[in-house]
Coordinates of C-alpha atoms (C1' of nucleotides) in Angstrom, one line a residue:
Chain A
M1 CA 25.2 8.9 61.2
P2 CA 24.8 10.7 64.5
S3 CA 25.1 8.8 67.7
N4 CA 22.1 6.6 68.7
F5 CA 21.6 3.7 71.0
I6 CA 21.7 1.0 68.3
K7 CA 24.9 2.4 66.8
S8 CA 26.4 2.3 70.3
I9 CA 25.4 -1.3 70.7
I10 CA 26.9 -2.3 67.4
S11 CA 30.0 -0.3 68.1
G12 CA 30.5 -2.1 71.3
D13 CA 30.0 -5.5 69.7
V14 CA 32.5 -4.7 67.0
R15 CA 35.1 -3.4 69.5
S16 CA 34.7 -6.4 71.8
G17 CA 35.3 -8.7 68.8
Q18 CA 31.9 -10.3 69.3
T19 CA 30.8 -9.1 65.8
P20 CA 33.6 -9.5 63.3
Q21 CA 31.4 -8.4 60.5
V22 CA 28.2 -6.5 60.9
V23 CA 25.3 -8.0 58.9
T24 CA 21.8 -6.3 58.8
R25 CA 18.8 -6.8 56.6
F26 CA 15.8 -4.8 55.3
P27 CA 12.9 -7.2 55.5
P28 CA 9.7 -5.9 53.7
E29 CA 6.7 -8.0 53.1
P30 CA 5.8 -7.7 49.5
N31 CA 2.2 -6.7 50.2
G32 CA 2.4 -3.0 49.5
Y33 CA 4.7 -0.1 48.5
L34 CA 7.4 1.3 50.6
H35 CA 6.8 4.7 52.3
I36 CA 8.7 7.3 54.2
G37 CA 8.5 5.3 57.4
H38 CA 10.2 2.4 55.7
A39 CA 12.9 4.7 54.6
K40 CA 13.9 5.2 58.2
S41 CA 14.5 1.4 58.6
L42 CA 16.2 1.3 55.2
C43 CA 18.6 4.1 56.1
L44 CA 19.3 2.6 59.5
N45 CA 20.0 -0.9 58.2
F46 CA 22.1 0.1 55.2
E47 CA 24.0 3.1 56.6
L48 CA 24.8 1.5 59.9
A49 CA 26.2 -1.7 58.4
A50 CA 28.2 0.4 55.9
E51 CA 29.6 2.5 58.6
F52 CA 31.1 -0.6 60.2
G53 CA 32.2 -2.1 57.0
G54 CA 29.4 -4.7 57.0
R55 CA 26.7 -5.7 54.6
T56 CA 23.0 -5.6 54.2
N57 CA 20.6 -7.9 52.6
L58 CA 17.3 -7.1 51.0
R59 CA 15.0 -9.9 52.2
F60 CA 11.4 -10.3 51.3
D61 CA 9.4 -11.7 54.1
D62 CA 7.1 -13.6 51.8
T63 CA 5.5 -16.0 54.2
N64 CA 1.8 -15.2 53.5
P65 CA 0.9 -15.9 49.8
L66 CA -2.6 -14.7 50.4
K67 CA -1.5 -11.1 50.6
E68 CA 1.7 -10.9 48.6
D69 CA 2.3 -10.2 45.0
E70 CA 5.2 -9.9 42.5
E71 CA 4.2 -6.4 41.6
Y72 CA 5.3 -5.3 45.1
V73 CA 8.6 -7.1 44.9
R74 CA 9.5 -5.1 41.8
A75 CA 8.3 -1.8 43.2
I76 CA 10.2 -2.3 46.4
E77 CA 13.4 -3.2 44.6
E78 CA 13.1 -0.1 42.5
D79 CA 12.5 2.1 45.6
V80 CA 15.5 0.7 47.5
R81 CA 17.7 1.3 44.5
W82 CA 16.3 4.8 44.0
L83 CA 17.2 5.7 47.5
G84 CA 20.7 4.7 46.6
F85 CA 21.2 1.5 48.5
E86 CA 22.8 -1.6 47.2
W87 CA 22.0 -4.9 48.9
A88 CA 24.7 -7.6 49.4
S89 CA 22.2 -10.3 48.6
L90 CA 18.6 -10.4 47.4
C91 CA 16.8 -12.9 49.6
F92 CA 13.4 -14.3 50.1
A93 CA 12.1 -16.0 53.2
S94 CA 10.5 -18.5 50.8
D95 CA 14.0 -19.6 49.8
Y96 CA 14.3 -21.1 53.3
F97 CA 11.0 -22.9 53.4
E98 CA 12.8 -26.3 53.2
E99 CA 15.2 -25.6 56.0
M100 CA 12.4 -24.0 58.1
Y101 CA 10.4 -27.2 57.6
E102 CA 13.3 -29.3 58.7
R103 CA 13.9 -27.2 61.8
A104 CA 10.2 -27.5 62.6
R105 CA 10.6 -31.3 62.6
L106 CA 13.5 -30.9 64.9
L107 CA 11.3 -28.9 67.2
I108 CA 8.8 -31.7 67.2
Q109 CA 11.4 -34.3 67.9
K110 CA 12.6 -32.3 70.8
G111 CA 9.0 -32.2 72.1
K112 CA 9.0 -28.4 71.6
A113 CA 6.2 -28.3 69.0
Y114 CA 3.0 -30.1 68.4
V115 CA 0.2 -30.3 65.9
C116 CA -3.0 -28.8 67.2
D117 CA -6.5 -29.5 65.8
L118 CA -8.2 -26.7 67.6
S119 CA -10.0 -24.2 65.4
A120 CA -8.8 -20.6 65.2
E121 CA -11.7 -19.6 67.3
R122 CA -10.9 -22.2 70.0
I123 CA -7.3 -21.2 70.0
R124 CA -8.3 -17.7 70.6
E125 CA -10.7 -18.7 73.4
T126 CA -8.1 -20.8 75.2
R127 CA -5.3 -18.2 74.9
G128 CA -6.5 -16.4 77.9
T129 CA -6.4 -12.7 78.3
L130 CA -4.0 -10.0 79.4
T131 CA -4.7 -10.9 83.0
V132 CA -5.9 -14.5 82.8
P133 CA -3.6 -17.4 81.9
G134 CA -4.4 -19.6 78.9
Q135 CA -5.5 -23.2 78.9
E136 CA -3.4 -26.0 77.4
S137 CA -4.6 -27.5 74.2
P138 CA -5.9 -31.1 74.5
F139 CA -3.5 -31.9 71.7
R140 CA -0.5 -30.5 73.5
N141 CA 0.8 -33.8 74.6
R142 CA 0.6 -35.8 71.4
G143 CA 3.6 -38.1 70.8
V144 CA 6.5 -37.2 68.7
E145 CA 5.8 -39.8 66.0
E146 CA 2.2 -38.8 65.7
N147 CA 3.1 -35.1 65.5
L148 CA 5.7 -35.9 62.8
E149 CA 3.2 -37.8 60.8
L150 CA 0.5 -35.2 61.1
F151 CA 2.9 -32.5 60.2
T152 CA 3.9 -34.5 57.1
H153 CA 0.2 -34.8 56.1
M154 CA -0.2 -31.1 56.7
K155 CA 2.6 -30.4 54.3
R156 CA 1.2 -32.6 51.7
G157 CA -2.0 -30.7 51.8
E158 CA -4.2 -33.5 53.1
Y159 CA -6.1 -31.2 55.5
A160 CA -8.3 -28.3 54.8
D161 CA -7.1 -24.7 55.5
G162 CA -7.5 -24.0 59.2
A163 CA -8.0 -27.7 60.1
K164 CA -4.7 -27.9 62.0
V165 CA -1.7 -25.8 62.9
L166 CA 1.8 -26.5 64.2
R167 CA 2.3 -24.8 67.6
A168 CA 5.3 -24.2 69.7
K169 CA 5.1 -25.8 73.1
I170 CA 6.2 -23.1 75.5
D171 CA 4.0 -21.8 78.3
M172 CA 0.3 -21.2 78.3
A173 CA 0.5 -19.3 81.5
S174 CA 3.2 -16.9 80.4
P175 CA 2.4 -13.2 81.1
N176 CA 3.7 -12.6 77.5
L177 CA 0.9 -13.7 75.2
N178 CA 3.4 -14.3 72.4
M179 CA 4.8 -17.2 74.5
R180 CA 1.4 -19.0 74.9
D181 CA 2.1 -21.8 72.5
P182 CA 2.2 -19.6 69.4
V183 CA 1.3 -20.9 66.0
L184 CA 4.4 -21.7 63.9
Y185 CA 2.7 -23.1 60.7
R186 CA -0.7 -22.8 59.2
I187 CA -2.2 -24.6 56.3
A188 CA -2.9 -22.6 53.2
H189 CA -3.7 -24.1 49.8
A190 CA -2.5 -21.0 48.0
V191 CA -0.3 -20.2 45.1
H192 CA 2.9 -18.5 46.3
H193 CA 4.5 -15.9 44.0
R194 CA 7.7 -17.8 44.1
T195 CA 7.2 -21.4 45.2
G196 CA 3.9 -21.9 43.4
D197 CA 1.9 -24.7 44.8
A198 CA 4.9 -26.6 46.2
W199 CA 3.8 -25.8 49.8
C200 CA 0.5 -26.2 51.6
V201 CA 1.9 -25.0 54.9
Y202 CA 3.4 -21.6 55.5
P203 CA 5.5 -20.4 58.5
M204 CA 4.3 -17.6 60.6
Y205 CA 6.4 -14.4 61.0
D206 CA 7.5 -15.2 64.5
Y207 CA 9.0 -18.4 63.3
A208 CA 10.3 -17.5 59.9
H209 CA 11.9 -14.1 60.7
P210 CA 14.4 -15.3 63.3
L211 CA 15.3 -18.3 61.2
G212 CA 15.8 -16.1 58.1
D213 CA 18.0 -13.8 60.1
A214 CA 20.0 -16.7 61.5
I215 CA 20.4 -18.4 58.1
E216 CA 21.7 -15.2 56.5
G217 CA 24.1 -14.6 59.4
V218 CA 22.4 -11.4 60.3
T219 CA 24.1 -10.0 63.5
H220 CA 21.7 -7.2 64.3
S221 CA 18.1 -7.5 63.5
L222 CA 16.5 -4.1 63.7
C223 CA 12.7 -3.7 63.9
T224 CA 10.1 -1.4 65.4
I225 CA 9.1 -1.2 69.0
E226 CA 5.8 -3.1 68.6
F227 CA 7.9 -6.2 68.2
E228 CA 9.6 -5.7 71.5
D229 CA 7.6 -8.3 73.3
H230 CA 8.2 -10.8 70.5
R231 CA 11.9 -10.8 71.3
P232 CA 11.6 -13.7 73.8
L233 CA 10.0 -15.8 71.1
Y234 CA 12.6 -14.7 68.6
D235 CA 15.3 -15.9 70.9
W236 CA 13.4 -19.1 71.7
V237 CA 13.2 -20.0 68.0
V238 CA 16.8 -19.3 67.4
R239 CA 17.9 -21.3 70.4
E240 CA 15.5 -24.2 70.1
C241 CA 16.0 -24.6 66.4
E242 CA 19.7 -24.9 67.3
M243 CA 20.8 -22.3 64.7
P244 CA 24.6 -21.8 64.7
N245 CA 24.2 -18.1 64.3
R246 CA 22.5 -16.1 67.0
P247 CA 21.2 -12.8 65.7
R248 CA 20.1 -10.3 68.2
Q249 CA 16.9 -8.2 67.8
Y250 CA 16.8 -4.5 68.6
E251 CA 13.8 -2.2 68.4
F252 CA 13.4 1.4 67.5
A253 CA 10.5 3.8 67.3
P254 CA 8.8 4.1 63.9
L255 CA 8.5 7.4 62.1
N256 CA 5.3 9.3 62.4
L257 CA 4.4 12.5 60.5
P258 CA 1.3 14.6 61.1
N259 CA -1.5 14.4 58.4
T260 CA 0.2 11.4 56.9
V261 CA -1.1 8.0 56.2
T262 CA 1.6 5.4 56.8
S263 CA -0.6 2.4 57.4
K264 CA -0.2 -0.1 54.5
R265 CA -3.8 -1.1 54.9
K266 CA -5.0 2.4 54.5
L267 CA -2.6 3.2 51.6
K268 CA -3.9 0.2 49.9
Q269 CA -7.5 1.3 50.5
L270 CA -6.8 4.8 49.1
V271 CA -5.3 3.2 46.0
S272 CA -8.0 0.5 45.4
E273 CA -10.9 2.9 46.0
R274 CA -9.2 5.4 43.6
V275 CA -9.1 8.2 46.0
V276 CA -5.7 8.8 44.6
D277 CA -4.0 8.1 41.3
G278 CA -2.2 4.9 42.2
W279 CA 0.6 4.1 44.6
D280 CA 2.7 6.9 43.1
D281 CA 0.2 9.7 43.6
P282 CA 2.3 12.7 44.6
R283 CA 0.1 13.2 47.7
L284 CA 1.1 9.9 49.1
P285 CA 4.1 9.4 51.4
T286 CA 5.1 6.3 49.5
L287 CA 8.6 6.5 48.1
S288 CA 7.2 6.3 44.6
G289 CA 4.8 9.1 45.4
L290 CA 7.5 11.3 46.8
R291 CA 9.7 10.5 43.8
R292 CA 6.9 11.6 41.5
R293 CA 6.2 14.6 43.5
G294 CA 9.8 15.6 43.1
Y295 CA 11.6 14.7 46.3
T296 CA 15.1 13.5 45.9
P297 CA 16.8 10.5 47.5
E298 CA 19.4 12.8 49.1
A299 CA 16.7 14.9 50.7
I300 CA 15.0 11.8 52.2
R301 CA 18.2 10.4 53.4
N302 CA 19.3 13.6 55.1
F303 CA 16.0 13.9 56.7
E304 CA 16.1 10.3 58.0
R305 CA 19.5 11.0 59.4
A306 CA 18.4 14.2 61.0
I307 CA 15.4 12.8 62.9
G308 CA 17.6 10.4 64.8
V309 CA 16.8 7.0 66.3
S310 CA 15.3 6.4 69.7
K311 CA 12.6 4.3 71.4
S312 CA 10.2 7.1 72.3
N313 CA 7.0 7.6 70.4
S314 CA 7.2 10.7 68.4
I315 CA 5.7 12.7 65.6
V316 CA 8.2 14.6 63.5
D317 CA 7.2 18.0 62.2
E318 CA 6.7 17.7 58.5
R319 CA 8.5 21.0 58.0
M320 CA 11.7 19.1 58.7
L321 CA 11.1 17.0 55.6
E322 CA 10.4 20.1 53.6
H323 CA 13.5 21.7 54.9
F324 CA 15.7 19.0 53.5
V325 CA 14.3 19.1 50.0
R326 CA 14.7 22.8 49.8
E327 CA 18.2 22.4 51.1
D328 CA 19.0 19.7 48.5
L329 CA 17.4 21.5 45.6
K330 CA 18.8 24.9 46.4
L331 CA 21.9 24.6 44.4
K332 CA 20.8 21.9 42.0
A333 CA 17.7 23.4 40.5
P334 CA 17.8 26.2 37.9
R335 CA 15.8 29.2 39.1
T336 CA 13.4 30.2 36.4
M337 CA 10.2 32.2 36.1
A338 CA 6.7 30.7 36.0
V339 CA 3.4 32.6 36.3
L340 CA 0.7 30.4 37.8
R341 CA -2.2 32.8 37.7
P342 CA -1.5 35.3 34.9
L343 CA -2.4 39.0 34.8
R344 CA -1.8 40.7 31.5
V345 CA 0.4 43.8 31.6
V346 CA 1.0 46.1 28.6
V347 CA 4.2 48.2 28.8
I348 CA 2.7 51.2 27.0
N349 CA 6.0 52.9 26.3
Y350 CA 7.8 49.9 25.0
P351 CA 7.4 50.0 21.2
E352 CA 5.0 47.7 19.5
G353 CA 6.8 44.9 17.6
Q354 CA 10.0 45.4 19.5
M355 CA 11.5 42.7 21.6
E356 CA 14.9 41.8 23.2
W357 CA 16.6 38.8 24.7
L358 CA 17.9 39.4 28.2
E359 CA 20.5 37.3 29.9
A360 CA 19.6 35.5 33.1
E361 CA 21.7 33.4 35.4
N362 CA 20.2 30.0 36.1
N363 CA 21.2 29.9 39.8
S364 CA 22.8 33.0 41.4
E365 CA 24.3 30.7 44.1
N366 CA 25.7 28.2 41.7
P367 CA 27.4 29.7 38.6
D368 CA 28.0 26.2 37.2
L369 CA 24.4 26.1 36.1
G370 CA 25.2 28.8 33.6
T371 CA 22.9 31.3 32.0
R372 CA 19.9 31.4 29.6
T373 CA 18.1 34.1 27.7
V374 CA 14.7 35.5 28.5
K375 CA 12.5 37.3 26.0
F376 CA 11.1 40.8 26.9
S377 CA 8.4 42.5 24.9
R378 CA 5.5 44.9 25.2
V379 CA 3.0 42.5 26.6
I380 CA 3.9 40.3 29.6
Y381 CA 2.2 38.3 32.3
I382 CA 2.7 38.8 35.9
E383 CA 1.2 37.0 38.9
Q384 CA -2.2 38.1 40.0
D385 CA -1.0 38.2 43.6
D386 CA 1.6 40.7 42.6
F387 CA -0.9 43.5 42.1
M388 CA -3.4 45.0 44.5
D389 CA -5.8 47.8 44.1
N390 CA -5.8 48.8 47.7
P391 CA -2.6 47.4 49.2
P392 CA -2.1 47.0 52.9
P393 CA 0.7 49.0 54.6
K394 CA 3.7 46.6 54.0
Y395 CA 2.8 45.6 50.5
F396 CA 5.7 46.4 48.1
R397 CA 4.6 44.8 44.9
L398 CA 2.6 46.5 42.2
Y399 CA -0.3 48.9 42.9
P400 CA -1.4 52.1 41.2
G401 CA 1.5 54.5 41.0
N402 CA 4.0 52.1 42.4
E403 CA 7.2 50.9 40.8
V404 CA 8.7 47.5 41.0
R405 CA 11.5 45.6 39.4
L406 CA 10.9 42.9 36.9
K407 CA 13.4 40.2 37.6
H408 CA 16.2 40.2 35.0
A409 CA 14.6 43.1 33.2
Y410 CA 13.4 46.7 34.0
F411 CA 11.6 48.7 36.6
I412 CA 7.9 49.2 35.6
R413 CA 5.4 51.6 37.1
C414 CA 1.7 50.9 37.2
E415 CA -0.1 53.8 35.4
E416 CA -3.6 52.5 34.9
V417 CA -5.8 49.6 35.7
V418 CA -8.1 48.3 33.0
R419 CA -11.3 46.6 34.3
D420 CA -13.8 44.3 32.8
A421 CA -17.5 44.7 32.8
D422 CA -17.7 43.4 36.4
G423 CA -15.2 45.9 37.6
R424 CA -12.5 43.3 38.1
V425 CA -8.9 43.9 37.1
A426 CA -8.5 42.8 33.5
E427 CA -5.1 44.1 32.7
L428 CA -2.5 46.7 33.8
L429 CA -1.0 49.5 31.7
C430 CA 2.5 50.2 32.9
T431 CA 5.5 52.2 31.8
Y432 CA 9.1 51.0 32.0
D433 CA 12.3 52.9 32.5
P434 CA 15.0 51.9 29.9
E435 CA 17.7 53.2 32.3
T436 CA 17.0 50.5 34.9
K437 CA 17.9 47.5 32.8
S438 CA 19.2 44.6 34.9
G439 CA 23.0 44.3 34.8
S440 CA 23.4 47.9 33.7
G441 CA 24.5 49.0 37.1
F442 CA 21.7 51.5 37.5
S443 CA 21.6 52.9 41.0
G444 CA 19.5 56.1 40.5
R445 CA 16.7 54.9 42.7
K446 CA 15.7 51.8 44.6
V447 CA 12.6 49.8 44.5
K448 CA 11.2 47.6 47.3
G449 CA 9.8 44.8 45.3
T450 CA 11.1 42.5 42.6
I451 CA 8.5 40.3 40.8
H452 CA 8.7 37.6 38.2
W453 CA 7.0 37.6 34.8
V454 CA 6.9 35.9 31.4
S455 CA 6.7 37.6 28.0
A456 CA 3.3 37.0 26.4
D457 CA 4.8 36.0 23.0
D458 CA 7.4 33.7 24.7
A459 CA 5.1 32.1 27.2
A460 CA 4.8 28.3 27.1
P461 CA 1.5 27.1 28.6
A462 CA 2.0 24.9 31.5
E463 CA -0.1 23.1 34.1
F464 CA 0.9 23.4 37.8
R465 CA -0.3 20.9 40.4
L466 CA -0.3 22.3 44.0
Y467 CA -0.7 19.9 46.9
E468 CA -2.0 20.0 50.4
P469 CA -2.2 17.1 52.9
L470 CA -4.5 14.3 51.6
V471 CA -6.1 13.8 55.0
R472 CA -7.0 16.3 57.6
D473 CA -5.7 16.5 61.2
G474 CA -6.3 13.4 63.2
A475 CA -6.5 11.2 60.2
T476 CA -3.5 9.1 61.1
D477 CA -5.2 7.1 63.9
E478 CA -6.5 3.6 63.4
S479 CA -10.2 4.5 63.3
D480 CA -12.0 3.8 60.1
S481 CA -13.1 7.3 59.3
M482 CA -10.1 8.1 57.2
L483 CA -12.2 8.3 54.0
T484 CA -14.4 10.9 55.6
R485 CA -11.5 13.1 56.3
I486 CA -10.0 13.4 52.8
N487 CA -9.0 17.0 52.1
P488 CA -11.0 18.1 49.1
N489 CA -8.3 20.6 48.3
S490 CA -5.4 18.1 48.4
L491 CA -4.8 18.7 44.7
E492 CA -5.3 22.1 43.0
I493 CA -4.6 22.3 39.3
V494 CA -3.7 25.7 37.8
Q495 CA -3.0 26.7 34.2
G496 CA -0.3 29.3 33.6
F497 CA 2.9 29.9 31.8
V498 CA 6.6 29.2 31.9
E499 CA 9.5 30.7 30.0
S500 CA 9.9 29.1 26.6
S501 CA 13.3 27.8 27.7
M502 CA 11.5 25.2 29.7
K503 CA 9.5 23.7 26.8
S504 CA 12.0 20.9 26.7
A505 CA 11.6 19.9 30.3
K506 CA 11.8 16.1 30.8
P507 CA 10.1 14.0 33.5
Y508 CA 11.6 14.7 36.9
D509 CA 13.4 17.9 35.8
K510 CA 13.4 20.2 38.8
F511 CA 13.2 23.9 38.9
Q512 CA 12.8 26.6 41.5
F513 CA 10.2 28.9 40.1
F514 CA 11.0 32.3 41.5
R515 CA 9.1 33.2 44.5
H516 CA 6.9 30.1 44.3
G517 CA 8.9 27.1 45.2
Y518 CA 10.4 24.0 43.9
F519 CA 8.7 22.1 41.1
S520 CA 9.3 18.9 39.3
A521 CA 8.0 17.8 35.9
D522 CA 5.5 15.0 36.3
P523 CA 6.7 11.8 34.8
K524 CA 3.3 10.5 33.8
L525 CA 1.7 13.7 32.5
T526 CA 4.5 15.6 30.9
T527 CA 4.8 15.0 27.1
P528 CA 6.7 16.8 24.4
D529 CA 3.7 19.1 23.9
R530 CA 2.3 19.2 27.4
L531 CA 4.1 20.6 30.5
V532 CA 2.9 19.5 33.9
F533 CA 4.8 20.5 37.0
N534 CA 4.3 19.2 40.5
R535 CA 5.0 21.6 43.3
V536 CA 7.4 19.7 45.5
V537 CA 7.4 22.3 48.2
S538 CA 6.8 26.1 48.4
L539 CA 9.5 28.6 49.3
K540 CA 9.4 29.8 52.9
S541 CA 7.8 33.2 53.3
S542 CA 7.9 35.8 56.0
F543 CA 5.3 37.8 54.2
G544 CA 2.2 37.4 56.4
V545 CA -0.7 37.8 54.0
Chain B
rC1 C1' 1.3 -6.3 91.4
rG2 C1' -0.7 -9.3 83.8
rG3 C1' 3.8 -8.4 80.5
rG4 C1' 6.8 -5.0 77.6
rG5 C1' 8.4 0.1 76.4
rA6 C1' 8.8 5.6 76.8
rG7 C1' 9.0 10.5 79.3
rU8 C1' 15.3 16.2 78.0
rA9 C1' 12.8 23.6 75.0
rG10 C1' 6.9 24.2 70.0
rC11 C1' 8.9 19.3 67.2
rC12 C1' 12.9 15.6 66.8
rA13 C1' 17.3 14.4 69.6
rA14 C1' 22.6 14.0 72.0
rG15 C1' 24.1 13.2 76.9
rC16 C1' 25.7 7.5 80.6
rG17 C1' 28.0 11.3 88.1
rG18 C1' 31.0 17.1 87.2
rU19 C1' 27.5 21.4 86.5
rA20 C1' 22.1 20.9 79.5
rA21 C1' 25.1 19.4 72.0
rG22 C1' 22.8 19.8 67.4
rG23 C1' 18.8 20.0 63.8
rC24 C1' 13.8 21.8 62.5
rG25 C1' 10.5 25.7 63.9
rC26 C1' 10.0 30.6 66.0
rC27 C1' 11.5 36.1 67.0
rC28 C1' 14.8 40.4 65.9
rG29 C1' 18.5 42.8 62.9
rG30 C1' 21.6 42.9 58.5
rC31 C1' 22.1 41.9 53.4
rU32 C1' 19.5 41.0 48.9
rC33 C1' 17.5 42.1 41.3
rU34 C1' 13.5 35.8 44.9
rG35 C1' 9.3 39.1 51.2
rA36 C1' 13.8 32.9 49.2
rA37 C1' 18.8 32.0 50.3
rC38 C1' 22.7 33.9 53.2
rC39 C1' 25.0 36.5 57.7
rG40 C1' 24.4 38.2 62.8
rG41 C1' 21.7 37.9 67.3
rG42 C1' 17.7 36.1 70.4
rA43 C1' 13.8 33.8 73.1
rA44 C1' 12.6 29.1 74.9
rC45 C1' 14.7 24.0 78.8
rG46 C1' 17.5 23.1 84.7
rC47 C1' 16.1 17.3 82.1
rG48 C1' 7.6 13.8 84.0
rG49 C1' 7.0 14.4 89.8
rU50 C1' 8.6 13.6 94.9
rG51 C1' 12.1 12.0 98.2
rG52 C1' 17.1 10.0 98.8
rU53 C1' 22.6 8.9 97.9
rU54 C1' 26.7 12.3 96.7
rC55 C1' 31.2 17.8 97.6
rG56 C1' 28.3 17.5 93.0
rA57 C1' 22.7 13.9 89.5
rA58 C1' 19.3 14.6 83.4
rU59 C1' 22.8 10.8 84.6
rC60 C1' 22.7 6.2 90.8
rC61 C1' 18.4 4.4 94.3
rA62 C1' 13.1 4.5 96.0
rC63 C1' 8.3 5.6 95.3
rC64 C1' 4.7 8.0 92.3
rC65 C1' 2.4 10.2 87.7
rU66 C1' 1.4 10.2 82.4
rC67 C1' 1.6 8.1 77.5
rC68 C1' 2.4 3.9 74.0
rC69 C1' 2.3 -1.6 72.6
rC70 C1' 0.5 -6.9 73.4
rC71 C1' -5.5 -11.4 73.8
rG72 C1' -4.4 -12.5 64.0
rC73 C1' -4.0 -19.6 61.8
rC74 C1' -1.1 -10.7 59.6
rA75 C1' 3.8 -8.9 59.4

RNA sequence: CGGGGAGUAGCCAAGCGGUAAGGCGCCCGGCUCUGAACCGGGAACGCGGUGGUUCGAAUCCACCCUCCCCCGCCA
């Protein structure tokens, strides 16, 4: 991993002997699926610890049963593994409920916490504002015994939700709102996905997180910058709860991408309102969506490594992400031919009934991928875009009278354009030159363009799914108009053909379709008799249309 | 005078007092059976601003400007 400020800090701690073994953790709340932004944290935590010979836990921050679900736990585990990370321990904040409860009693005994009967509304009103200090709760000075007893009753579920909370006794006049007697425990008669109905009180993030870190022996607790002003509270909890381990929190800037929804709430909304086809819709930046789209773990990891780590707000150009998939798939994916929008071509001087199998390398830059054969015959399909009636100056594909090369085959010349009743191009009549066969070493004349094609009697029907951003510009802010900015063209479905050699494509099989881009067989829609390819990313093009 | 952060080329981002890495993107040329890839080359910054310290500052000091976060019994 390239140099960054967190790595420098850890490096210093290791060198000074302060940190014999680096321990980090990735702490998702199981209330949604992981997305590309989480991958940044994932990579940071796992790769950094690994670099220093340390370990990383996967810890679910499951302290709010109202929002969490087992489904998310499974999905998150799968995504973390898919990215290629192995956790040292699988942990749950809920595993520590008992210890957290005991530490809370310790806080009460030390006079550092109290049970407050104020309503949520009153607590808000007495918290003060950014510029006005808060007011102390009338329950702030209850005795230790009374607090202990009330807290016990809270735990037993003897009060209604919201009737009471346990608060830290810190400083209602602190300029840092987080220190104004923050709530540590709230009452919730809810069924927890792991502890069932064993608990009626649940710890808040600010209390549970530092304790979870300390219990696990985490040395460096990495989180995003919005938690920066929670750090004094984090330290307070660790100190006042007298935890033997003293983890340190460090904050980094989260990843932002243009035209990308990375708010869990919004992703959830898109899924529940069926704007998309589930959490793994290929248009989503979720890891499961990217996986289904055809992105690879390596591409995502290399991307995360390349964007670096700092504390400044930033928006990373999405072309960077695209660059890293292209780079990863370049040598891995076989390069085959697919015609997305077919135009029929009859090679009029190629004998009817004749055909031949041509040899084609699967990846000219990676011989290990071997070769395959491609059928050539009298009738073929080419791309509609590869023919123009009245081409602009620099167009070197097919047009009346022009000659191009058919990839892996022959030169063909456009002799005649056949039109339908509306005058539109229906098919092309071309001639081929047998002398120009690929691999023959022919050098008699050159041709400017090479186009791809598929023989009509060898073409396997296939569906291609082309994607554009799900939301338009400006849709990443927190305003509620996201649904009004959905891009109606985010998914375009096109029916065309691929070489018959691809009939056996399996889910997630990846190809570079010549001159189109990288495609991946859709895992949900591809069946033995139906081929569906998702376009991962197009090829770059310097051809200005 | 609420508190906490951040400002280095179009976008990320190194640098930590010695005279501006790298990646993405962009432009030009070469090569090419993918207008891809690849290979050359290039443009673009003097480091938010102003003062100051210093032989020398993006790096130190002062002041200023701009942007982001914080008033959930969410995380």
